[in-house]
Short mmCIF file of C-alpha atoms in Angstrom, two decimals:
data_model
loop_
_atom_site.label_atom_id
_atom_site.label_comp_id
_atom_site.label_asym_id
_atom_site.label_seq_id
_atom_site.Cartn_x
_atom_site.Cartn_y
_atom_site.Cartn_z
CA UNK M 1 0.00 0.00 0.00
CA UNK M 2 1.34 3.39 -1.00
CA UNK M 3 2.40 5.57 1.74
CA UNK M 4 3.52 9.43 2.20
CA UNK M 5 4.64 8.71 5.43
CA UNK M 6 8.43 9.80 6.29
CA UNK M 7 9.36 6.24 6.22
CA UNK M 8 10.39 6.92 2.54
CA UNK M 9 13.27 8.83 3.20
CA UNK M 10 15.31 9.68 -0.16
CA UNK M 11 18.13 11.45 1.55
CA UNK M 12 18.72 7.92 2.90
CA UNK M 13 18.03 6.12 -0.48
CA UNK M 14 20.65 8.81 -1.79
CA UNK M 15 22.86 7.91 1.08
CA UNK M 16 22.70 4.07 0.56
CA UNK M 17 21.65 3.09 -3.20
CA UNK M 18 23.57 6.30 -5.09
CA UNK M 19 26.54 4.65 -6.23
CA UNK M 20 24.55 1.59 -7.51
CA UNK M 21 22.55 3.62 -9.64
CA UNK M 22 24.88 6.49 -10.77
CA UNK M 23 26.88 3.02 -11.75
CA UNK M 24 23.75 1.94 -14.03
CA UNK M 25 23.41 5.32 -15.23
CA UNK M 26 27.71 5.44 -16.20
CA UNK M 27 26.78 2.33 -18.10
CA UNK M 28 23.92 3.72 -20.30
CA UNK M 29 25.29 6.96 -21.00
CA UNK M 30 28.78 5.72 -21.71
CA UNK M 31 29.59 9.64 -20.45
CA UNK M 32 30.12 10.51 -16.28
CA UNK M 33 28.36 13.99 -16.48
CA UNK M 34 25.61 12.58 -17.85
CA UNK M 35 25.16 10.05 -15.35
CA UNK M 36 25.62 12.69 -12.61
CA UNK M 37 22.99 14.00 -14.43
CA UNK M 38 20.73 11.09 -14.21
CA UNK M 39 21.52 9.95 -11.03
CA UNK M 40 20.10 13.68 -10.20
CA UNK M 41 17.16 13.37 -12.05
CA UNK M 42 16.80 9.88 -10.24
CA UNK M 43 16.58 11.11 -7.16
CA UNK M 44 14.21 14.38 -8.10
CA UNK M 45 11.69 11.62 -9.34
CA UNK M 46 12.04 9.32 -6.26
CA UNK M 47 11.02 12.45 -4.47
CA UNK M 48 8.53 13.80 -6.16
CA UNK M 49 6.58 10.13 -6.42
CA UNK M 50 7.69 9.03 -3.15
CA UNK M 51 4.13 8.75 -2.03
CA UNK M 52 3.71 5.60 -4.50
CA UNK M 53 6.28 3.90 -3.09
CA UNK M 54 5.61 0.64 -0.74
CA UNK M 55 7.60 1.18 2.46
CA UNK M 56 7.40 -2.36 2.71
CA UNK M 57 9.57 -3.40 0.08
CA UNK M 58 13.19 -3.08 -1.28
CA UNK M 59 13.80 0.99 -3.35
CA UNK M 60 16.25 -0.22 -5.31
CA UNK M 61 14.52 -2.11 -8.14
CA UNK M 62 12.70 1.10 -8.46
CA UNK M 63 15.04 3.43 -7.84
CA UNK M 64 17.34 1.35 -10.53
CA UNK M 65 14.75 1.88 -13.02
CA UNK M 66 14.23 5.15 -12.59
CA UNK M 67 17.46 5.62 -13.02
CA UNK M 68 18.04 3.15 -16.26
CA UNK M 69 15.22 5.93 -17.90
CA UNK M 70 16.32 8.86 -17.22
CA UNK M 71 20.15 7.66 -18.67
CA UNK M 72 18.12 6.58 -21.28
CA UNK M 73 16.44 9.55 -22.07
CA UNK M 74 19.72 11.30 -21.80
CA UNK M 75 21.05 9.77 -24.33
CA UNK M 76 18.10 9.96 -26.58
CA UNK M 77 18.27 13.78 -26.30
CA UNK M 78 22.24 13.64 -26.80
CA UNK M 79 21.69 11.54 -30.55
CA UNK M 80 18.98 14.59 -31.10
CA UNK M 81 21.12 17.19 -30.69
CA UNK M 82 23.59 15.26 -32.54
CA UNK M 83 21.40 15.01 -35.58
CA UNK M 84 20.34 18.46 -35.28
CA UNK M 85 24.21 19.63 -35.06
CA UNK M 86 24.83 17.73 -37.69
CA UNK M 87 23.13 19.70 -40.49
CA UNK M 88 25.00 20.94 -43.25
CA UNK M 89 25.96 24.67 -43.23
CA UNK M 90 25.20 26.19 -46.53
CA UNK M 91 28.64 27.23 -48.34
CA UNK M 92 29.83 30.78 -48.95
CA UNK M 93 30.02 32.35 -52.44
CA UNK M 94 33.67 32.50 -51.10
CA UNK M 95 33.41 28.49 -51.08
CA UNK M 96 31.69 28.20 -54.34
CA UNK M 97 33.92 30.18 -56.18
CA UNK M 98 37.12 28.36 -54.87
CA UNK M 99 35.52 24.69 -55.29
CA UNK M 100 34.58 25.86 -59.45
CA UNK M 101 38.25 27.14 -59.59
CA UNK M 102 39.36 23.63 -57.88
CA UNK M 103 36.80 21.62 -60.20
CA UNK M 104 38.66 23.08 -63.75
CA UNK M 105 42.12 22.37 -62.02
CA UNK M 106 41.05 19.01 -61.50
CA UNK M 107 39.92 19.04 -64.99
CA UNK M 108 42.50 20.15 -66.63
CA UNK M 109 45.08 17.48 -64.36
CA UNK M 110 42.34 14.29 -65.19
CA UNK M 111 43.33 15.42 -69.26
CA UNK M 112 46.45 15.74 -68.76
CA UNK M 113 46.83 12.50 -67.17
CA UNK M 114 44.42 9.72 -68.80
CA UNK M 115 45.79 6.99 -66.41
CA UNK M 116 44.20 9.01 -63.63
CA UNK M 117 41.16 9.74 -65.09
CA UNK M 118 40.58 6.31 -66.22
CA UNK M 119 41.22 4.95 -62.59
CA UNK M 120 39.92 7.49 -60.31
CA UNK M 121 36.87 7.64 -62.94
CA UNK M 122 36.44 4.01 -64.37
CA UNK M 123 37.61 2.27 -61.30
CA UNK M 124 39.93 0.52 -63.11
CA UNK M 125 42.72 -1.56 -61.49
CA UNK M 126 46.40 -0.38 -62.52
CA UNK M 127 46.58 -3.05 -64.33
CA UNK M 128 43.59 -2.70 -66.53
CA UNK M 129 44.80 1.13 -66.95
CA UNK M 130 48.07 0.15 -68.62
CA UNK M 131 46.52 -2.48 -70.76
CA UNK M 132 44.58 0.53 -72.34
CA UNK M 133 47.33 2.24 -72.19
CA UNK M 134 49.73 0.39 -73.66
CA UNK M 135 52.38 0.99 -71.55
CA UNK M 136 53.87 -1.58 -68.67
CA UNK M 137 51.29 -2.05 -65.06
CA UNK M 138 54.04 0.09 -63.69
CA UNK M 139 53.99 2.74 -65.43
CA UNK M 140 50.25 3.01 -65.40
CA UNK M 141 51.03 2.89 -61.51
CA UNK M 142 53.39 5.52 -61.58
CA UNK M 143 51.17 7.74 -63.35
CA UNK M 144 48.76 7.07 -61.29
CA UNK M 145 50.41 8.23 -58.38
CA UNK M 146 51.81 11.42 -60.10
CA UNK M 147 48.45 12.33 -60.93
CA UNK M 148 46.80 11.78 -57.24
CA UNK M 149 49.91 14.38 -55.92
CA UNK M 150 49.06 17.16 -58.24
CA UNK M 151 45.64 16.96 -57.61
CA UNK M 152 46.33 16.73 -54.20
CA UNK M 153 48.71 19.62 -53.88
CA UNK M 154 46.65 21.82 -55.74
CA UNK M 155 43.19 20.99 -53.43
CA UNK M 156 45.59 21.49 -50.44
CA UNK M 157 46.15 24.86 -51.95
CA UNK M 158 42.89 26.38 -53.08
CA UNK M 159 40.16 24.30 -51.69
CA UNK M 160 38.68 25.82 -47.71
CA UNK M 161 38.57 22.57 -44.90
CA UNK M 162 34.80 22.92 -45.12
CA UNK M 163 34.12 22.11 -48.85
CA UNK M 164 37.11 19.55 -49.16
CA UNK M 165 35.24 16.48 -47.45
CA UNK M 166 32.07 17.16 -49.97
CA UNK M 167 34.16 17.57 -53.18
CA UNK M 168 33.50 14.87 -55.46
CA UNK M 169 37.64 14.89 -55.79
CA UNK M 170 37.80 13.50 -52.54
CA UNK M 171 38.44 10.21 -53.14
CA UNK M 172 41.62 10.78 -54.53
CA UNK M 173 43.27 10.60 -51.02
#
């Protein structure tokens, strides 16, 4: 039978059971702020709805519960802010202008070196590229490899950290 009676003492709960359950919430969150935070928010809702508890019985299945939530919906609102954070900001004419620039660079190097283009492009193997080619697997390698630096030196140069991740030259890394 529910009770309101003193007998429910949190401050002794908190006392007794709060490393058990700020332990539960450490294992949910993965983070130990947020299960300080938790383990707060535990005890907040053990007071408030103290007056459901049965004196008669054990408080730390509840309190353990309460606590596995609230971690739990912790986390849930970390992953949402996550998501939300993690919205693209739109680039500046500044960024536009330097990624075109980059684009006829890149161009210009994928013309001048048809080994590149037909790997980075094609997807073919080195291999495959000097076959076309007509020249020797290591040679086709070579120019590979030539080509990948000069594109790579000149993105270093003239392409800002925030577009070089979205560039479709990326994958020449």
């Amino acid at each position: 039978m529910p009770t309101s009676s003193p007998a429910a003492d949190v401050s002794l709960w908190y006392e007794r059971y709060s490393p058990s359950l700020r332990s539960i919430a450490a294992r949910v969150t993965g983070d130990p702020d947020d299960a300080d935070d938790a383990l707060h928010d535990t005890f907040v809702a053990a007071w408030l709805f103290r007056g459901r508890f049965d004196d008669a019985r054990n408080p730390l299945p509840w309190l353990a519960t309460i606590a596995k939530r609230k971690a739990l919906t912790i986390v849930s609102r970390r992953a949402r802010v996550r998501r939300g954070a993690a919205q693209p900001v739109a680039p500046s004419a500044e960024d536009d202008a330097l990624r075109l620039d980059a684009d006829a660079v890149v161009r210009e190097l994928v013309r001048a070196e048809p080994a590149l283009a037909l790997h980075a492009l094609s997807g073919l193997a080195a291999r495959e590229v000097g076959e076309l080619l007509g020249v020797p697997m290591r040679t086709a390698a070579s120019r590979i490899a030539r080509g990948r630096r000069r594109v790579r030196t000149i993105l270093t140069a003239t392409t800002p950290l925030s577009a070089r991740s979205k560039a479709p030259w990326s994958n020449f890394s």
